[in-house]
PDB file of C-alpha atoms in Angstrom:
ATOM      1  CA  UNK A 195      31.318 239.942 -35.942  1.00 96.00           C
ATOM      2  CA  UNK A 196      28.839 242.542 -37.019  1.00 96.00           C
ATOM      3  CA  UNK A 197      26.997 242.734 -40.324  1.00 96.00           C
ATOM      4  CA  UNK A 198      27.617 245.808 -42.505  1.00 95.00           C
ATOM      5  CA  UNK A 199      24.584 247.531 -40.913  1.00 95.00           C
ATOM      6  CA  UNK A 200      26.176 247.179 -37.444  1.00 95.00           C
ATOM      7  CA  UNK A 201      23.912 244.385 -36.148  1.00 95.00           C
ATOM      8  CA  UNK A 202      25.793 241.720 -34.183  1.00 96.00           C
ATOM      9  CA  UNK A 203      25.772 238.231 -35.729  1.00 96.00           C
ATOM     10  CA  UNK A 204      24.202 235.397 -33.685  1.00 96.00           C
ATOM     11  CA  UNK A 205      23.739 231.677 -34.115  1.00 96.00           C
ATOM     12  CA  UNK A 206      20.688 230.865 -36.218  1.00 96.00           C
ATOM     13  CA  UNK A 207      20.743 234.112 -38.183  1.00 97.00           C
ATOM     14  CA  UNK A 208      19.630 233.638 -41.769  1.00 97.00           C
ATOM     15  CA  UNK A 209      21.747 235.869 -43.990  1.00 97.00           C
ATOM     16  CA  UNK A 210      22.258 236.708 -47.610  1.00 96.00           C
ATOM     17  CA  UNK A 211      26.001 236.494 -48.226  1.00 95.00           C
ATOM     18  CA  UNK A 212      25.847 237.763 -51.787  1.00 92.00           C
ATOM     19  CA  UNK A 213      23.181 237.829 -54.475  1.00 91.00           C
ATOM     20  CA  UNK A 214      21.617 234.394 -54.667  1.00 90.00           C
ATOM     21  CA  UNK A 215      23.541 232.779 -51.777  1.00 94.00           C
ATOM     22  CA  UNK A 216      21.708 232.377 -48.478  1.00 97.00           C
ATOM     23  CA  UNK A 217      23.245 230.899 -45.337  1.00 97.00           C
ATOM     24  CA  UNK A 218      22.743 230.323 -41.627  1.00 97.00           C
ATOM     25  CA  UNK A 219      25.161 231.180 -38.824  1.00 97.00           C
ATOM     26  CA  UNK A 220      26.052 227.814 -37.228  1.00 97.00           C
ATOM     27  CA  UNK A 221      28.321 229.270 -34.567  1.00 96.00           C
ATOM     28  CA  UNK A 222      29.709 232.563 -33.347  1.00 95.00           C
ATOM     29  CA  UNK A 223      33.018 232.564 -31.514  1.00 94.00           C
ATOM     30  CA  UNK A 224      32.535 236.255 -30.727  1.00 94.00           C
ATOM     31  CA  UNK A 225      29.269 235.677 -28.809  1.00 95.00           C
ATOM     32  CA  UNK A 226      30.241 232.168 -27.584  1.00 94.00           C
ATOM     33  CA  UNK A 227      27.254 230.497 -29.296  1.00 95.00           C
ATOM     34  CA  UNK A 228      27.638 227.052 -30.879  1.00 94.00           C
ATOM     35  CA  UNK A 229      25.178 224.611 -32.415  1.00 92.00           C
ATOM     36  CA  UNK A 230      25.264 220.920 -31.497  1.00 92.00           C
ATOM     37  CA  UNK A 231      26.596 220.077 -34.970  1.00 94.00           C
ATOM     38  CA  UNK A 232      29.528 222.523 -34.552  1.00 93.00           C
ATOM     39  CA  UNK A 233      30.757 222.295 -30.920  1.00 92.00           C
ATOM     40  CA  UNK A 234      33.021 224.897 -29.357  1.00 91.00           C
ATOM     41  CA  UNK A 235      35.929 222.562 -28.634  1.00 87.00           C
ATOM     42  CA  UNK A 236      36.330 221.793 -32.342  1.00 85.00           C
ATOM     43  CA  UNK A 237      36.503 225.401 -33.542  1.00 82.00           C
ATOM     44  CA  UNK A 238      37.400 228.164 -31.066  1.00 73.00           C
ATOM     45  CA  UNK A 239      41.107 227.462 -30.664  1.00 79.00           C
ATOM     46  CA  UNK A 240      41.597 226.834 -34.375  1.00 83.00           C
ATOM     47  CA  UNK A 241      39.758 229.919 -35.696  1.00 88.00           C
ATOM     48  CA  UNK A 242      40.060 232.412 -32.828  1.00 87.00           C
ATOM     49  CA  UNK A 243      37.194 234.759 -33.698  1.00 91.00           C
ATOM     50  CA  UNK A 244      34.320 235.414 -36.068  1.00 94.00           C
ATOM     51  CA  UNK A 245      31.382 233.319 -37.252  1.00 96.00           C
ATOM     52  CA  UNK A 246      30.842 230.234 -39.373  1.00 96.00           C
ATOM     53  CA  UNK A 247      28.075 230.312 -41.930  1.00 97.00           C
ATOM     54  CA  UNK A 248      26.682 227.280 -43.708  1.00 97.00           C
ATOM     55  CA  UNK A 249      25.738 228.605 -47.135  1.00 96.00           C
ATOM     56  CA  UNK A 250      23.530 227.013 -49.766  1.00 93.00           C
ATOM     57  CA  UNK A 251      26.010 227.401 -52.609  1.00 93.00           C
ATOM     58  CA  UNK A 252      29.472 227.430 -51.013  1.00 93.00           C
ATOM     59  CA  UNK A 253      29.182 225.234 -47.907  1.00 95.00           C
ATOM     60  CA  UNK A 254      30.915 226.362 -44.703  1.00 96.00           C
ATOM     61  CA  UNK A 255      32.502 229.811 -44.777  1.00 96.00           C
ATOM     62  CA  UNK A 256      34.368 231.408 -41.864  1.00 96.00           C
ATOM     63  CA  UNK A 257      34.158 235.182 -41.537  1.00 96.00           C
ATOM     64  CA  UNK A 258      36.139 237.386 -39.174  1.00 95.00           C
ATOM     65  CA  UNK A 259      34.806 240.458 -40.986  1.00 95.00           C
ATOM     66  CA  UNK A 260      31.609 240.682 -43.038  1.00 94.00           C
ATOM     67  CA  UNK A 261      31.461 241.017 -46.772  1.00 92.00           C
ATOM     68  CA  UNK A 262      29.957 244.330 -47.869  1.00 94.00           C
ATOM     69  CA  UNK A 263      27.119 242.416 -49.549  1.00 93.00           C
ATOM     70  CA  UNK A 264      26.043 240.568 -46.377  1.00 96.00           C
ATOM     71  CA  UNK A 265      22.652 241.291 -44.907  1.00 95.00           C
ATOM     72  CA  UNK A 266      20.607 239.822 -42.093  1.00 97.00           C
ATOM     73  CA  UNK A 267      17.348 238.321 -43.381  1.00 97.00           C
ATOM     74  CA  UNK A 268      15.926 236.902 -40.145  1.00 96.00           C
ATOM     75  CA  UNK A 269      16.793 235.846 -36.606  1.00 95.00           C
ATOM     76  CA  UNK A 270      16.247 232.384 -35.173  1.00 85.00           C
ATOM     77  CA  UNK A 271      13.051 232.282 -33.150  1.00 75.00           C
ATOM     78  CA  UNK A 272      13.635 231.333 -29.495  1.00 61.00           C
TER      79      UNK A 272
END
């Protein structure tokens, strides 16, 4: 998945989903990146594509396409 600005989503990205709701990408099926808390074998077959974001206000949200209000705030430091 890509954010509205065209930047590809990656695990660890800190994003604003909509005004006042911040989240972190916990896995990306599209880039084959998964955190230890959200392993590949539990998600890929079930969801197929996209990213999972753990948001402060809404919990886990799966996106195949971004919301128009989404914006990348920062990348995870390697």
